[in-house]
Amino acid sequence: MVKHLDPRVIKTRSSLKTALISVMQQYKIENISVQKITETAHITRGTFYLHYKDKRDFISRAMTEILDDFFDAVIDDGTDSLPEHYAFLNGHAVNVFYLNNAFNYIEKDAQMFNVLLNTQENGLFEHELYARMTGYLNRFYDQMKPAFADIGVPINIQIAFTVSAYVGLIKNWLIEGMIYTPHYMTGSVHKMISLVSAGSPKTVTFTNFFYSDPQLLARQTNNW
């Protein structure tokens, strides 16, 4: 049975996360106190400790919730986007990363992502984002291994390169003030991926994990 949270609990936790992001614009995580967070959120310390054990527990859970929400919005079944129908999948769905969803999602909460990725020297959020992306790419490889292109490079190096490229691109987009629209970013990545993935139409690489909606790209091309 699904357990539904009290709306007041959801509101309190949301207020605390918003306060955390606000405080992180001014202080490193190690210099942030529970008092500073609760004062910013206009919530008592007693209320805070009803929900979290301590600051470390709160920050850890807040980062997890932010990442959960992000990947829920950008990871979906992309079996139909693969080069062809693969019998070895036996009807199982293959999750891929929807680029247009990702750029749109980040744009809507740009301040939060910029703070988490570009203003914290300890890189807690970036580390967790890397780990999540790496996990999804490993699962993608495990599912698609029979059709994966052999390029003579160890899989762990391919994954590290791919994750670094995409996370780095997001960070740079935010640093430069998102001067390009999410649609433009999606189309640009699609063009670069198309060049990298040019080869046998039946093989798969990690570029196939990143999906660009062709209908969206068609509309975008007409507007360029």
Short mmCIF file of C-alpha atoms in Angstrom, two decimals:
data_model
loop_
_atom_site.label_atom_id
_atom_site.label_comp_id
_atom_site.label_asym_id
_atom_site.label_seq_id
_atom_site.Cartn_x
_atom_site.Cartn_y
_atom_site.Cartn_z
CA MET A 1 0.00 0.00 0.00
CA VAL A 2 1.39 3.40 -1.01
CA LYS A 3 1.99 5.69 1.95
CA HIS A 4 1.01 9.29 1.28
CA LEU A 5 2.78 12.08 3.13
CA ASP A 6 0.81 14.73 4.97
CA PRO A 7 0.73 17.91 2.80
CA ARG A 8 2.11 19.83 5.79
CA VAL A 9 5.12 17.52 5.89
CA ILE A 10 5.70 18.01 2.17
CA LYS A 11 5.45 21.79 2.59
CA THR A 12 7.88 21.79 5.52
CA ARG A 13 10.48 19.69 3.71
CA SER A 14 10.12 21.79 0.57
CA SER A 15 10.65 24.98 2.59
CA LEU A 16 13.76 23.52 4.20
CA LYS A 17 15.22 22.48 0.83
CA THR A 18 14.56 25.94 -0.58
CA ALA A 19 16.24 27.46 2.46
CA LEU A 20 19.23 25.16 2.06
CA ILE A 21 19.77 26.27 -1.54
CA SER A 22 19.47 29.90 -0.49
CA VAL A 23 22.03 29.52 2.30
CA MET A 24 24.39 27.53 0.05
CA GLN A 25 24.72 30.61 -2.16
CA GLN A 26 26.58 32.30 0.69
CA TYR A 27 28.22 29.52 2.70
CA LYS A 28 30.04 26.25 2.18
CA ILE A 29 28.12 23.23 3.45
CA GLU A 30 30.50 22.70 6.38
CA ASN A 31 29.79 26.27 7.56
CA ILE A 32 26.00 25.95 7.40
CA SER A 33 24.21 25.35 10.70
CA VAL A 34 20.77 23.95 11.41
CA GLN A 35 19.88 27.29 12.96
CA LYS A 36 20.77 29.17 9.78
CA ILE A 37 18.65 26.78 7.71
CA THR A 38 15.62 26.96 10.00
CA GLU A 39 15.79 30.73 10.31
CA THR A 40 15.85 31.07 6.53
CA ALA A 41 12.93 28.63 6.20
CA HIS A 42 11.01 30.33 9.05
CA ILE A 43 10.70 26.96 10.77
CA THR A 44 11.58 26.09 14.37
CA ARG A 45 14.51 23.86 15.23
CA GLY A 46 12.04 21.54 16.94
CA THR A 47 10.14 21.08 13.69
CA PHE A 48 13.40 20.41 11.86
CA TYR A 49 14.34 17.61 14.25
CA LEU A 50 10.91 16.01 13.84
CA HIS A 51 11.92 15.30 10.23
CA TYR A 52 15.71 14.87 10.32
CA LYS A 53 18.33 13.49 12.71
CA ASP A 54 20.83 16.26 12.09
CA LYS A 55 22.26 18.53 9.39
CA ARG A 56 24.08 15.69 7.64
CA ASP A 57 20.90 13.60 7.46
CA PHE A 58 18.93 16.55 6.10
CA ILE A 59 21.47 17.47 3.41
CA SER A 60 21.89 13.85 2.32
CA ARG A 61 18.14 13.32 2.00
CA ALA A 62 17.62 16.69 0.32
CA MET A 63 20.25 15.88 -2.33
CA THR A 64 18.69 12.45 -2.86
CA GLU A 65 15.20 13.91 -3.31
CA ILE A 66 16.44 16.52 -5.79
CA LEU A 67 18.19 13.85 -7.85
CA ASP A 68 15.20 11.49 -7.62
CA ASP A 69 12.90 14.19 -8.97
CA PHE A 70 15.34 15.07 -11.76
CA PHE A 71 15.85 11.53 -13.01
CA ASP A 72 12.13 10.74 -12.71
CA ALA A 73 11.61 13.57 -15.21
CA VAL A 74 14.36 12.66 -17.68
CA ILE A 75 14.69 8.85 -17.68
CA ASP A 76 12.06 6.91 -19.59
CA ASP A 77 11.56 3.97 -21.94
CA GLY A 78 13.49 4.62 -25.13
CA THR A 79 13.31 1.22 -26.76
CA ASP A 80 11.77 2.69 -29.92
CA SER A 81 14.68 5.12 -30.28
CA LEU A 82 17.26 2.33 -30.67
CA PRO A 83 18.77 1.63 -34.13
CA GLU A 84 16.60 -1.46 -34.61
CA HIS A 85 14.48 -4.07 -32.83
CA TYR A 86 16.72 -6.40 -30.84
CA ALA A 87 15.35 -9.88 -30.17
CA PHE A 88 17.62 -10.38 -27.16
CA LEU A 89 15.67 -7.72 -25.23
CA ASN A 90 12.68 -10.09 -25.09
CA GLY A 91 10.26 -7.19 -24.88
CA HIS A 92 12.02 -5.54 -21.94
CA ALA A 93 12.08 -1.75 -21.86
CA VAL A 94 15.38 0.08 -22.21
CA ASN A 95 15.58 3.33 -20.27
CA VAL A 96 17.28 6.30 -21.91
CA PHE A 97 18.04 9.90 -20.97
CA TYR A 98 15.67 12.39 -22.64
CA LEU A 99 17.81 15.42 -23.42
CA ASN A 100 14.96 17.85 -24.05
CA ASN A 101 13.36 16.93 -20.72
CA ALA A 102 16.69 17.44 -18.94
CA PHE A 103 17.43 20.89 -20.33
CA ASN A 104 13.85 22.05 -19.75
CA TYR A 105 13.88 20.73 -16.18
CA ILE A 106 17.19 22.41 -15.36
CA GLU A 107 16.08 25.71 -16.88
CA LYS A 108 12.98 25.79 -14.65
CA ASP A 109 15.15 25.44 -11.53
CA ALA A 110 18.33 27.02 -12.85
CA GLN A 111 19.27 28.81 -9.64
CA MET A 112 19.16 25.58 -7.64
CA PHE A 113 21.23 23.60 -10.15
CA ASN A 114 23.75 26.41 -10.54
CA VAL A 115 24.24 26.58 -6.77
CA LEU A 116 24.55 22.81 -6.44
CA LEU A 117 26.90 22.32 -9.39
CA ASN A 118 28.93 25.52 -9.58
CA THR A 119 29.18 27.21 -6.19
CA GLN A 120 30.00 24.38 -3.78
CA GLU A 121 33.71 23.53 -3.67
CA ASN A 122 33.15 20.16 -2.01
CA GLY A 123 31.16 18.93 -5.02
CA LEU A 124 28.72 16.79 -2.99
CA PHE A 125 25.84 17.13 -5.46
CA GLU A 126 28.06 16.82 -8.52
CA HIS A 127 29.56 13.61 -7.12
CA GLU A 128 26.09 12.13 -6.58
CA LEU A 129 24.97 13.21 -10.06
CA TYR A 130 28.03 11.52 -11.56
CA ALA A 131 27.27 8.36 -9.60
CA ARG A 132 23.63 8.28 -10.74
CA MET A 133 24.54 8.87 -14.39
CA THR A 134 27.21 6.20 -14.19
CA GLY A 135 24.70 3.75 -12.76
CA TYR A 136 22.21 4.37 -15.55
CA LEU A 137 24.88 3.99 -18.22
CA ASN A 138 26.08 0.73 -16.68
CA ARG A 139 22.53 -0.62 -16.75
CA PHE A 140 22.13 0.55 -20.35
CA TYR A 141 25.31 -1.31 -21.29
CA ASP A 142 24.24 -4.46 -19.45
CA GLN A 143 20.98 -4.52 -21.39
CA MET A 144 22.48 -3.68 -24.78
CA LYS A 145 25.78 -5.56 -24.49
CA PRO A 146 25.10 -8.04 -27.35
CA ALA A 147 24.69 -5.13 -29.78
CA PHE A 148 27.32 -2.82 -28.34
CA ALA A 149 29.99 -1.54 -30.72
CA ASP A 150 33.51 -2.74 -29.93
CA ILE A 151 35.65 0.38 -30.19
CA GLY A 152 38.64 -1.03 -28.34
CA VAL A 153 38.16 1.15 -25.25
CA PRO A 154 37.26 -0.25 -21.79
CA ILE A 155 33.62 0.35 -20.85
CA ASN A 156 34.52 2.16 -17.62
CA ILE A 157 36.57 4.70 -19.60
CA GLN A 158 33.73 5.19 -22.10
CA ILE A 159 31.27 5.78 -19.27
CA ALA A 160 33.58 8.19 -17.41
CA PHE A 161 34.14 10.17 -20.61
CA THR A 162 30.43 10.28 -21.44
CA VAL A 163 29.29 11.33 -17.96
CA SER A 164 32.00 14.00 -17.70
CA ALA A 165 30.98 15.43 -21.07
CA TYR A 166 27.30 15.75 -20.24
CA VAL A 167 27.69 17.01 -16.68
CA GLY A 168 30.37 19.44 -17.85
CA LEU A 169 28.07 20.71 -20.59
CA ILE A 170 25.27 21.35 -18.09
CA LYS A 171 27.64 23.19 -15.74
CA ASN A 172 28.96 25.36 -18.55
CA TRP A 173 25.45 26.13 -19.80
CA LEU A 174 24.52 27.36 -16.32
CA ILE A 175 27.75 29.33 -15.82
CA GLU A 176 27.19 31.18 -19.09
CA GLY A 177 23.70 32.18 -18.01
CA MET A 178 21.84 29.75 -20.27
CA ILE A 179 22.30 32.02 -23.29
CA TYR A 180 21.02 29.13 -25.43
CA THR A 181 17.49 27.78 -25.06
CA PRO A 182 16.84 24.19 -23.94
CA HIS A 183 15.63 23.44 -27.50
CA TYR A 184 18.85 24.79 -28.98
CA MET A 185 20.97 22.81 -26.51
CA THR A 186 19.07 19.62 -27.33
CA GLY A 187 19.53 20.16 -31.06
CA SER A 188 23.23 20.96 -30.66
CA VAL A 189 23.90 17.83 -28.63
CA HIS A 190 21.94 15.81 -31.17
CA LYS A 191 24.16 17.11 -33.99
CA MET A 192 27.34 16.23 -32.09
CA ILE A 193 26.02 12.79 -31.16
CA SER A 194 25.06 12.12 -34.78
CA LEU A 195 28.66 12.70 -35.85
CA VAL A 196 30.13 10.57 -33.07
CA SER A 197 27.71 7.69 -33.59
CA ALA A 198 28.10 7.50 -37.38
CA GLY A 199 28.95 3.89 -38.18
CA SER A 200 27.17 0.58 -38.37
CA PRO A 201 23.40 1.19 -38.14
CA LYS A 202 22.92 -1.97 -36.09
CA THR A 203 25.46 -1.36 -33.34
CA VAL A 204 24.87 0.60 -30.15
CA THR A 205 27.12 3.04 -28.27
CA PHE A 206 26.58 5.21 -25.21
CA THR A 207 25.39 8.01 -27.49
CA ASN A 208 22.20 5.97 -27.93
CA PHE A 209 21.46 6.48 -24.23
CA PHE A 210 20.84 10.17 -24.86
CA TYR A 211 17.61 10.65 -26.78
CA SER A 212 16.43 13.70 -28.71
CA ASP A 213 12.76 13.80 -29.71
CA PRO A 214 12.78 13.98 -33.56
CA GLN A 215 9.49 15.91 -33.65
CA LEU A 216 10.95 18.50 -31.29
CA LEU A 217 14.10 18.75 -33.40
CA ALA A 218 12.04 19.20 -36.58
CA ARG A 219 10.13 22.11 -35.02
CA GLN A 220 13.37 23.56 -33.73
CA THR A 221 15.14 23.33 -37.10
CA ASN A 222 12.30 25.27 -38.71
CA ASN A 223 12.83 28.06 -36.17
CA TRP A 224 16.60 28.35 -36.64
#
